[in-house]
PDB file of C-alpha atoms in Angstrom:
ATOM      1  CA  MET A   1       0.052  12.929  23.855  1.00  0.00           C
ATOM      2  CA  SER A   2      -1.289   9.872  25.893  1.00  0.00           C
ATOM      3  CA  SER A   3      -0.798   6.297  24.141  1.00  0.00           C
ATOM      4  CA  GLU A   4      -4.257   6.119  25.467  1.00  0.00           C
ATOM      5  CA  THR A   5      -4.798   9.388  23.252  1.00  0.00           C
ATOM      6  CA  SER A   6      -2.911   8.575  20.168  1.00  0.00           C
ATOM      7  CA  ASP A   7      -4.552   5.374  19.795  1.00  0.00           C
ATOM      8  CA  THR A   8      -8.203   6.617  20.139  1.00  0.00           C
ATOM      9  CA  LEU A   9      -7.021   8.854  17.168  1.00  0.00           C
ATOM     10  CA  ASP A  10      -5.857   6.383  15.004  1.00  0.00           C
ATOM     11  CA  GLN A  11      -8.811   4.478  15.056  1.00  0.00           C
ATOM     12  CA  ALA A  12     -11.107   7.563  14.476  1.00  0.00           C
ATOM     13  CA  MET A  13      -9.056   8.290  11.380  1.00  0.00           C
ATOM     14  CA  VAL A  14      -9.353   4.656  10.444  1.00  0.00           C
ATOM     15  CA  ARG A  15     -13.175   4.946  10.985  1.00  0.00           C
ATOM     16  CA  SER A  16     -13.776   8.147   8.697  1.00  0.00           C
ATOM     17  CA  ASN A  17     -11.083   7.002   6.447  1.00  0.00           C
ATOM     18  CA  GLY A  18      -8.999  10.641   7.265  1.00  0.00           C
ATOM     19  CA  LEU A  19      -5.407   8.660   6.208  1.00  0.00           C
ATOM     20  CA  ASP A  20      -5.934   9.632   2.770  1.00  0.00           C
ATOM     21  CA  THR A  21      -6.268  13.545   3.838  1.00  0.00           C
ATOM     22  CA  LEU A  22      -3.735  13.512   6.409  1.00  0.00           C
ATOM     23  CA  LEU A  23      -1.224  12.187   3.925  1.00  0.00           C
ATOM     24  CA  ARG A  24      -2.125  14.321   0.870  1.00  0.00           C
ATOM     25  CA  ASP A  25      -2.272  17.382   3.229  1.00  0.00           C
ATOM     26  CA  LEU A  26       1.203  16.980   4.605  1.00  0.00           C
ATOM     27  CA  THR A  27       2.458  16.671   0.897  1.00  0.00           C
ATOM     28  CA  ASP A  28       0.893  20.060  -0.169  1.00  0.00           C
ATOM     29  CA  ARG A  29       2.116  21.551   2.888  1.00  0.00           C
ATOM     30  CA  ALA A  30       5.631  20.251   2.044  1.00  0.00           C
ATOM     31  CA  VAL A  31       4.770  22.111  -1.430  1.00  0.00           C
ATOM     32  CA  GLN A  32       3.836  25.179   0.370  1.00  0.00           C
ATOM     33  CA  GLU A  33       7.085  25.076   2.862  1.00  0.00           C
ATOM     34  CA  VAL A  34       9.410  24.053   0.063  1.00  0.00           C
ATOM     35  CA  PRO A  35      11.204  27.055  -2.514  1.00  0.00           C
ATOM     36  CA  GLY A  36      11.326  25.717  -6.180  1.00  0.00           C
ATOM     37  CA  ALA A  37       8.501  22.710  -5.196  1.00  0.00           C
ATOM     38  CA  VAL A  38       5.901  22.448  -7.410  1.00  0.00           C
ATOM     39  CA  ALA A  39       4.901  18.410  -5.814  1.00  0.00           C
ATOM     40  CA  CYS A  40       5.895  15.982  -3.597  1.00  0.00           C
ATOM     41  CA  SER A  41       5.266  12.511  -2.779  1.00  0.00           C
ATOM     42  CA  ILE A  42       6.110  10.252  -0.411  1.00  0.00           C
ATOM     43  CA  THR A  43       8.160   6.831  -0.215  1.00  0.00           C
ATOM     44  CA  VAL A  44       8.103   4.620   2.337  1.00  0.00           C
ATOM     45  CA  ARG A  45       9.468   0.662   2.450  1.00  0.00           C
ATOM     46  CA  ARG A  46       6.895  -1.754   3.104  1.00  0.00           C
ATOM     47  CA  ALA A  47       6.518  -5.467   2.359  1.00  0.00           C
ATOM     48  CA  GLY A  48      10.098  -5.929   1.121  1.00  0.00           C
ATOM     49  CA  ARG A  49       9.453  -3.194  -1.509  1.00  0.00           C
ATOM     50  CA  LEU A  50       8.590   0.494  -2.281  1.00  0.00           C
ATOM     51  CA  LEU A  51       5.287   2.437  -2.920  1.00  0.00           C
ATOM     52  CA  THR A  52       4.283   5.867  -2.784  1.00  0.00           C
ATOM     53  CA  LEU A  53       2.433   7.154  -0.374  1.00  0.00           C
ATOM     54  CA  ALA A  54       0.987  10.290  -1.450  1.00  0.00           C
ATOM     55  CA  GLY A  55       1.199  12.516  -3.747  1.00  0.00           C
ATOM     56  CA  SER A  56       0.637  16.766  -3.872  1.00  0.00           C
ATOM     57  CA  ASP A  57      -1.535  17.897  -6.192  1.00  0.00           C
ATOM     58  CA  GLY A  58       0.809  18.189  -9.710  1.00  0.00           C
ATOM     59  CA  MET A  59       2.668  15.353  -8.880  1.00  0.00           C
ATOM     60  CA  PRO A  60       2.770  14.301 -12.429  1.00  0.00           C
ATOM     61  CA  SER A  61       1.205  10.733 -12.694  1.00  0.00           C
ATOM     62  CA  GLY A  62       4.064   7.344 -12.420  1.00  0.00           C
ATOM     63  CA  LEU A  63       7.108   9.450 -12.103  1.00  0.00           C
ATOM     64  CA  ASP A  64       7.635   7.239  -8.682  1.00  0.00           C
ATOM     65  CA  LEU A  65       6.497   3.768 -10.360  1.00  0.00           C
ATOM     66  CA  ARG A  66       8.760   4.028 -13.095  1.00  0.00           C
ATOM     67  CA  GLN A  67      11.642   4.452 -10.228  1.00  0.00           C
ATOM     68  CA  TYR A  68      10.732   1.834  -8.276  1.00  0.00           C
ATOM     69  CA  GLU A  69      10.295  -0.704 -11.921  1.00  0.00           C
ATOM     70  CA  ASN A  70      13.639   0.753 -12.446  1.00  0.00           C
ATOM     71  CA  GLY A  71      15.286  -0.291  -8.569  1.00  0.00           C
ATOM     72  CA  SER A  72      16.654   3.280  -9.527  1.00  0.00           C
ATOM     73  CA  GLY A  73      15.788   6.712  -9.203  1.00  0.00           C
ATOM     74  CA  PRO A  74      16.401   9.954  -6.046  1.00  0.00           C
ATOM     75  CA  CYS A  75      13.821   8.914  -4.302  1.00  0.00           C
ATOM     76  CA  VAL A  76      14.676   5.171  -4.181  1.00  0.00           C
ATOM     77  CA  ASP A  77      18.804   6.036  -3.481  1.00  0.00           C
ATOM     78  CA  ALA A  78      17.149   7.709  -0.937  1.00  0.00           C
ATOM     79  CA  ALA A  79      15.064   5.392   0.857  1.00  0.00           C
ATOM     80  CA  GLU A  80      18.160   2.992   0.942  1.00  0.00           C
ATOM     81  CA  THR A  81      21.069   4.319   1.447  1.00  0.00           C
ATOM     82  CA  GLY A  82      19.114   6.706   4.015  1.00  0.00           C
ATOM     83  CA  GLU A  83      21.195   9.775   2.409  1.00  0.00           C
ATOM     84  CA  GLU A  84      20.297  12.910   0.422  1.00  0.00           C
ATOM     85  CA  GLN A  85      19.985  13.083  -3.496  1.00  0.00           C
ATOM     86  CA  TYR A  86      20.171  16.344  -5.197  1.00  0.00           C
ATOM     87  CA  ALA A  87      19.846  16.204  -9.613  1.00  0.00           C
ATOM     88  CA  PRO A  88      19.904  20.302 -10.313  1.00  0.00           C
ATOM     89  CA  ASP A  89      19.539  19.667 -13.606  1.00  0.00           C
ATOM     90  CA  LEU A  90      18.092  15.929 -15.145  1.00  0.00           C
ATOM     91  CA  ALA A  91      18.688  17.140 -18.412  1.00  0.00           C
ATOM     92  CA  ALA A  92      22.646  16.839 -17.320  1.00  0.00           C
ATOM     93  CA  GLU A  93      21.735  14.015 -14.905  1.00  0.00           C
ATOM     94  CA  SER A  94      24.153  10.330 -15.660  1.00  0.00           C
ATOM     95  CA  ARG A  95      23.170   8.282 -12.537  1.00  0.00           C
ATOM     96  CA  TRP A  96      19.598   6.952 -13.534  1.00  0.00           C
ATOM     97  CA  PRO A  97      19.348   6.642 -17.470  1.00  0.00           C
ATOM     98  CA  SER A  98      16.109   5.508 -17.815  1.00  0.00           C
ATOM     99  CA  TYR A  99      14.463   7.607 -14.828  1.00  0.00           C
ATOM    100  CA  THR A 100      15.839  10.836 -16.225  1.00  0.00           C
ATOM    101  CA  GLU A 101      14.146  10.752 -19.654  1.00  0.00           C
ATOM    102  CA  TYR A 102      10.835   9.518 -18.374  1.00  0.00           C
ATOM    103  CA  ALA A 103      10.966  12.600 -15.847  1.00  0.00           C
ATOM    104  CA  LEU A 104      11.869  15.155 -18.284  1.00  0.00           C
ATOM    105  CA  SER A 105       9.328  13.642 -20.566  1.00  0.00           C
ATOM    106  CA  THR A 106       7.327  15.234 -17.283  1.00  0.00           C
ATOM    107  CA  GLY A 107       8.292  18.313 -17.698  1.00  0.00           C
ATOM    108  CA  VAL A 108      10.352  17.848 -14.192  1.00  0.00           C
ATOM    109  CA  ARG A 109      14.020  18.748 -14.679  1.00  0.00           C
ATOM    110  CA  CYS A 110      15.140  19.455 -10.732  1.00  0.00           C
ATOM    111  CA  VAL A 111      14.865  16.545  -7.931  1.00  0.00           C
ATOM    112  CA  LEU A 112      15.325  16.310  -4.731  1.00  0.00           C
ATOM    113  CA  ALA A 113      14.844  13.396  -2.684  1.00  0.00           C
ATOM    114  CA  VAL A 114      15.206  13.715   1.239  1.00  0.00           C
ATOM    115  CA  PRO A 115      15.708  10.516   3.634  1.00  0.00           C
ATOM    116  CA  VAL A 116      12.699   9.912   6.813  1.00  0.00           C
ATOM    117  CA  ALA A 117      13.317   8.477   9.734  1.00  0.00           C
ATOM    118  CA  VAL A 118       9.907   6.797  10.015  1.00  0.00           C
ATOM    119  CA  GLU A 119       9.936   4.121  13.111  1.00  0.00           C
ATOM    120  CA  GLY A 120       9.403   0.264  12.195  1.00  0.00           C
ATOM    121  CA  GLU A 121      10.675   1.216   8.968  1.00  0.00           C
ATOM    122  CA  ASN A 122      13.860   0.253   6.785  1.00  0.00           C
ATOM    123  CA  GLY A 123      13.881   2.814   4.292  1.00  0.00           C
ATOM    124  CA  ALA A 124      11.660   6.336   3.599  1.00  0.00           C
ATOM    125  CA  ALA A 125      12.057   9.495   1.889  1.00  0.00           C
ATOM    126  CA  ILE A 126      10.391  12.606   1.102  1.00  0.00           C
ATOM    127  CA  ASN A 127      10.264  13.427  -2.645  1.00  0.00           C
ATOM    128  CA  PHE A 128      10.244  16.929  -4.557  1.00  0.00           C
ATOM    129  CA  TYR A 129       9.650  17.887  -7.891  1.00  0.00           C
ATOM    130  CA  GLY A 130      11.241  21.745  -9.554  1.00  0.00           C
ATOM    131  CA  GLU A 131      10.042  22.210 -13.497  1.00  0.00           C
ATOM    132  CA  ARG A 132      13.263  24.328 -13.885  1.00  0.00           C
ATOM    133  CA  ALA A 133      17.205  23.769 -13.117  1.00  0.00           C
ATOM    134  CA  GLU A 134      18.359  24.154 -10.527  1.00  0.00           C
ATOM    135  CA  GLU A 135      14.755  25.349  -8.587  1.00  0.00           C
ATOM    136  CA  LEU A 136      15.430  23.302  -5.748  1.00  0.00           C
ATOM    137  CA  GLY A 137      19.319  24.573  -4.318  1.00  0.00           C
ATOM    138  CA  THR A 138      17.556  27.386  -2.053  1.00  0.00           C
ATOM    139  CA  GLY A 139      14.998  24.969  -0.752  1.00  0.00           C
ATOM    140  CA  ARG A 140      17.109  22.412   0.767  1.00  0.00           C
ATOM    141  CA  GLU A 141      17.468  23.222   3.926  1.00  0.00           C
ATOM    142  CA  ALA A 142      14.082  23.791   4.329  1.00  0.00           C
ATOM    143  CA  ALA A 143      12.904  20.063   2.585  1.00  0.00           C
ATOM    144  CA  ARG A 144      15.590  18.422   5.333  1.00  0.00           C
ATOM    145  CA  ALA A 145      13.399  20.368   8.306  1.00  0.00           C
ATOM    146  CA  PHE A 146      10.123  19.150   6.674  1.00  0.00           C
ATOM    147  CA  ALA A 147      11.435  15.582   6.430  1.00  0.00           C
ATOM    148  CA  ALA A 148      12.729  15.793  10.091  1.00  0.00           C
ATOM    149  CA  ARG A 149       9.077  16.849  11.153  1.00  0.00           C
ATOM    150  CA  ALA A 150       7.335  14.636   9.193  1.00  0.00           C
ATOM    151  CA  GLY A 151       8.817  11.095  10.586  1.00  0.00           C
ATOM    152  CA  ASP A 152       6.258  11.217  13.353  1.00  0.00           C
ATOM    153  CA  ALA A 153       3.355  11.867  11.479  1.00  0.00           C
ATOM    154  CA  ILE A 154       4.086   9.521   8.746  1.00  0.00           C
ATOM    155  CA  ALA A 155       5.029   6.563  10.874  1.00  0.00           C
ATOM    156  CA  MET A 156       1.854   7.100  12.157  1.00  0.00           C
ATOM    157  CA  ALA A 157       0.085   6.753   8.738  1.00  0.00           C
ATOM    158  CA  VAL A 158       1.831   3.331   8.063  1.00  0.00           C
ATOM    159  CA  ARG A 159       0.667   2.211  11.854  1.00  0.00           C
ATOM    160  CA  ILE A 160      -2.795   2.592  11.252  1.00  0.00           C
ATOM    161  CA  GLU A 161      -2.684   1.466   7.053  1.00  0.00           C
ATOM    162  CA  SER A 162      -0.872  -1.422   9.142  1.00  0.00           C
ATOM    163  CA  ARG A 163      -4.315  -1.740  11.306  1.00  0.00           C
ATOM    164  CA  ARG A 164      -6.602  -1.590   8.663  1.00  0.00           C
ATOM    165  CA  GLN A 165      -4.313  -4.392   6.678  1.00  0.00           C
ATOM    166  CA  SER A 166      -4.602  -6.236   9.803  1.00  0.00           C
ATOM    167  CA  ALA A 167      -8.878  -5.792   9.875  1.00  0.00           C
ATOM    168  CA  ALA A 168      -9.095  -6.599   6.967  1.00  0.00           C
ATOM    169  CA  ASP A 169      -7.121  -9.980   7.041  1.00  0.00           C
ATOM    170  CA  VAL A 170      -9.224 -10.825   9.928  1.00  0.00           C
ATOM    171  CA  ARG A 171     -12.668 -10.484   7.946  1.00  0.00           C
ATOM    172  CA  THR A 172     -10.957 -12.036   5.279  1.00  0.00           C
ATOM    173  CA  ALA A 173     -10.284 -15.153   7.650  1.00  0.00           C
ATOM    174  CA  LEU A 174     -13.845 -14.931   9.594  1.00  0.00           C
ATOM    175  CA  LEU A 175     -15.674 -14.915   6.232  1.00  0.00           C
ATOM    176  CA  SER A 176     -13.520 -18.178   4.633  1.00  0.00           C
ATOM    177  CA  ARG A 177     -13.673 -19.674   7.898  1.00  0.00           C
ATOM    178  CA  SER A 178     -17.813 -19.632   7.634  1.00  0.00           C
ATOM    179  CA  VAL A 179     -18.065 -20.947   4.054  1.00  0.00           C
ATOM    180  CA  ILE A 180     -15.523 -23.472   4.530  1.00  0.00           C
ATOM    181  CA  ASP A 181     -18.001 -24.492   7.719  1.00  0.00           C
ATOM    182  CA  GLN A 182     -21.135 -24.297   5.535  1.00  0.00           C
ATOM    183  CA  ALA A 183     -19.678 -26.316   2.770  1.00  0.00           C
ATOM    184  CA  ILE A 184     -18.697 -29.464   5.207  1.00  0.00           C
ATOM    185  CA  GLY A 185     -21.977 -28.854   6.264  1.00  0.00           C
ATOM    186  CA  ILE A 186     -23.778 -29.339   3.550  1.00  0.00           C
ATOM    187  CA  LEU A 187     -21.388 -31.925   2.395  1.00  0.00           C
ATOM    188  CA  MET A 188     -22.270 -34.406   5.965  1.00  0.00           C
ATOM    189  CA  ALA A 189     -25.553 -34.291   5.049  1.00  0.00           C
ATOM    190  CA  ARG A 190     -25.626 -35.382   1.263  1.00  0.00           C
ATOM    191  CA  GLU A 191     -23.285 -37.309   2.214  1.00  0.00           C
ATOM    192  CA  ARG A 192     -23.786 -38.841   5.547  1.00  0.00           C
ATOM    193  CA  ILE A 193     -20.269 -38.550   7.132  1.00  0.00           C
ATOM    194  CA  ASP A 194     -18.536 -36.985   9.585  1.00  0.00           C
ATOM    195  CA  ALA A 195     -16.904 -32.811   9.858  1.00  0.00           C
ATOM    196  CA  ARG A 196     -12.983 -34.452   9.437  1.00  0.00           C
ATOM    197  CA  ASN A 197     -14.152 -36.498   6.644  1.00  0.00           C
ATOM    198  CA  ALA A 198     -16.443 -33.723   4.967  1.00  0.00           C
ATOM    199  CA  LEU A 199     -12.899 -31.827   5.703  1.00  0.00           C
ATOM    200  CA  GLU A 200     -10.988 -33.913   4.148  1.00  0.00           C
ATOM    201  CA  ARG A 201     -12.819 -34.644   0.781  1.00  0.00           C
ATOM    202  CA  LEU A 202     -12.677 -30.907   0.081  1.00  0.00           C
ATOM    203  CA  ARG A 203      -9.153 -30.712   0.469  1.00  0.00           C
ATOM    204  CA  ARG A 204      -8.934 -33.572  -1.946  1.00  0.00           C
ATOM    205  CA  VAL A 205     -10.949 -32.128  -4.433  1.00  0.00           C
ATOM    206  CA  SER A 206      -8.956 -28.553  -3.867  1.00  0.00           C
ATOM    207  CA  GLN A 207      -6.092 -30.301  -4.767  1.00  0.00           C
ATOM    208  CA  ASP A 208      -7.330 -31.747  -6.740  1.00  0.00           C
ATOM    209  CA  ARG A 209      -8.350 -29.456  -8.987  1.00  0.00           C
ATOM    210  CA  ASN A 210      -5.912 -26.405  -8.095  1.00  0.00           C
ATOM    211  CA  VAL A 211      -8.765 -24.365  -6.432  1.00  0.00           C
ATOM    212  CA  LYS A 212      -8.275 -23.011  -3.562  1.00  0.00           C
ATOM    213  CA  LEU A 213     -10.462 -24.473  -0.502  1.00  0.00           C
ATOM    214  CA  ARG A 214     -12.232 -21.317   0.169  1.00  0.00           C
ATOM    215  CA  ASP A 215     -13.123 -20.734  -3.577  1.00  0.00           C
ATOM    216  CA  LEU A 216     -14.015 -24.404  -3.921  1.00  0.00           C
ATOM    217  CA  CYS A 217     -16.365 -24.093  -1.005  1.00  0.00           C
ATOM    218  CA  GLY A 218     -17.113 -20.671  -2.140  1.00  0.00           C
ATOM    219  CA  GLN A 219     -18.580 -22.183  -4.914  1.00  0.00           C
ATOM    220  CA  LEU A 220     -20.330 -25.477  -3.464  1.00  0.00           C
ATOM    221  CA  VAL A 221     -22.490 -22.986  -1.377  1.00  0.00           C
ATOM    222  CA  ALA A 222     -23.817 -20.645  -4.107  1.00  0.00           C
ATOM    223  CA  ARG A 223     -25.117 -23.644  -6.229  1.00  0.00           C
ATOM    224  CA  VAL A 224     -26.973 -25.606  -2.966  1.00  0.00           C
ATOM    225  CA  ALA A 225     -28.304 -21.374  -2.509  1.00  0.00           C
ATOM    226  CA  THR A 226     -29.232 -21.489  -6.336  1.00  0.00           C
ATOM    227  CA  VAL A 227     -31.474 -24.279  -6.386  1.00  0.00           C
ATOM    228  CA  GLU A 228     -32.460 -24.180  -3.091  1.00  0.00           C
ATOM    229  CA  SER A 229     -33.442 -20.585  -4.163  1.00  0.00           C
ATOM    230  CA  ARG A 230     -35.786 -22.154  -7.676  1.00  0.00           C
ATOM    231  CA  ARG A 231     -36.904 -24.656  -5.227  1.00  0.00           C
ATOM    232  CA  ARG A 232     -38.523 -22.298  -3.092  1.00  0.00           C
ATOM    233  CA  GLN A 233     -39.760 -20.259  -6.532  1.00  0.00           C
TER     234      GLN A 233
END
C-alpha cells in the first residue's frame, strides 16, 4: 500500500469514527485466536503515561487501570521492559500483590502480557486474560504471533489518534484566538484604545483574577452579547 493510499485510509477512518471499531475488533479477534483467552486489551504509552487503547467484550472494568495507578502489573512490566509477562495462577503470584488481589476479585485467574513493537512508541503490550489457572499456557505462541502482526495496526491507530488530537488542538486555538480578538474589539470601542493596549489590559486582569485569558475574554464577549440581546427585545 502506498503512503498516499495509507493517508487516505487514515483520514477516512477519522471521518467515519472507525478507530474505536478497528481496535475493538482487534482485541475481539485476539480472544478468538489465542487459546484460553476470555478477554484482551491493548496498552500503549502516550505522553509519558500508560493507557488502554481498547478492550474486548468481557474485559473486566478497571483491570488495566489498577495496574497503571499502582505502577506495577503484567501489562505495565511488559510495556516498560519489553519482556513477556506470564502469571499462570494469580492465586499463587507474588510479583504484584495489590493488582493480583483486584484481578482475582474480577474472576481473572491467569494473565499473559506480550510486548508489541509499535513504530514511534516506546512501550506497548497486548494483554490476555484467562478465568482458570494455567489456561493461557498453550496459547503463548499464538499470542506472540498475534502481537507481532498487530504492531502495524496499533501504530496506525495511534497515528490516527494523534491526528485527531492535533486537529482538536488547532480548533481550540482558533476558537480561543477568535474570542480574544472579539474581546479586544469590545475594549477598543468602549475605552477608545488601540489593540495593543486592549490586549495588555485583558492580560493584566487575567493575571489579577487568576483566570485564563481565553476564559476571561469568553466571559466578556458573553456578557456583551447578553446585553445586546436584551436591548433588541
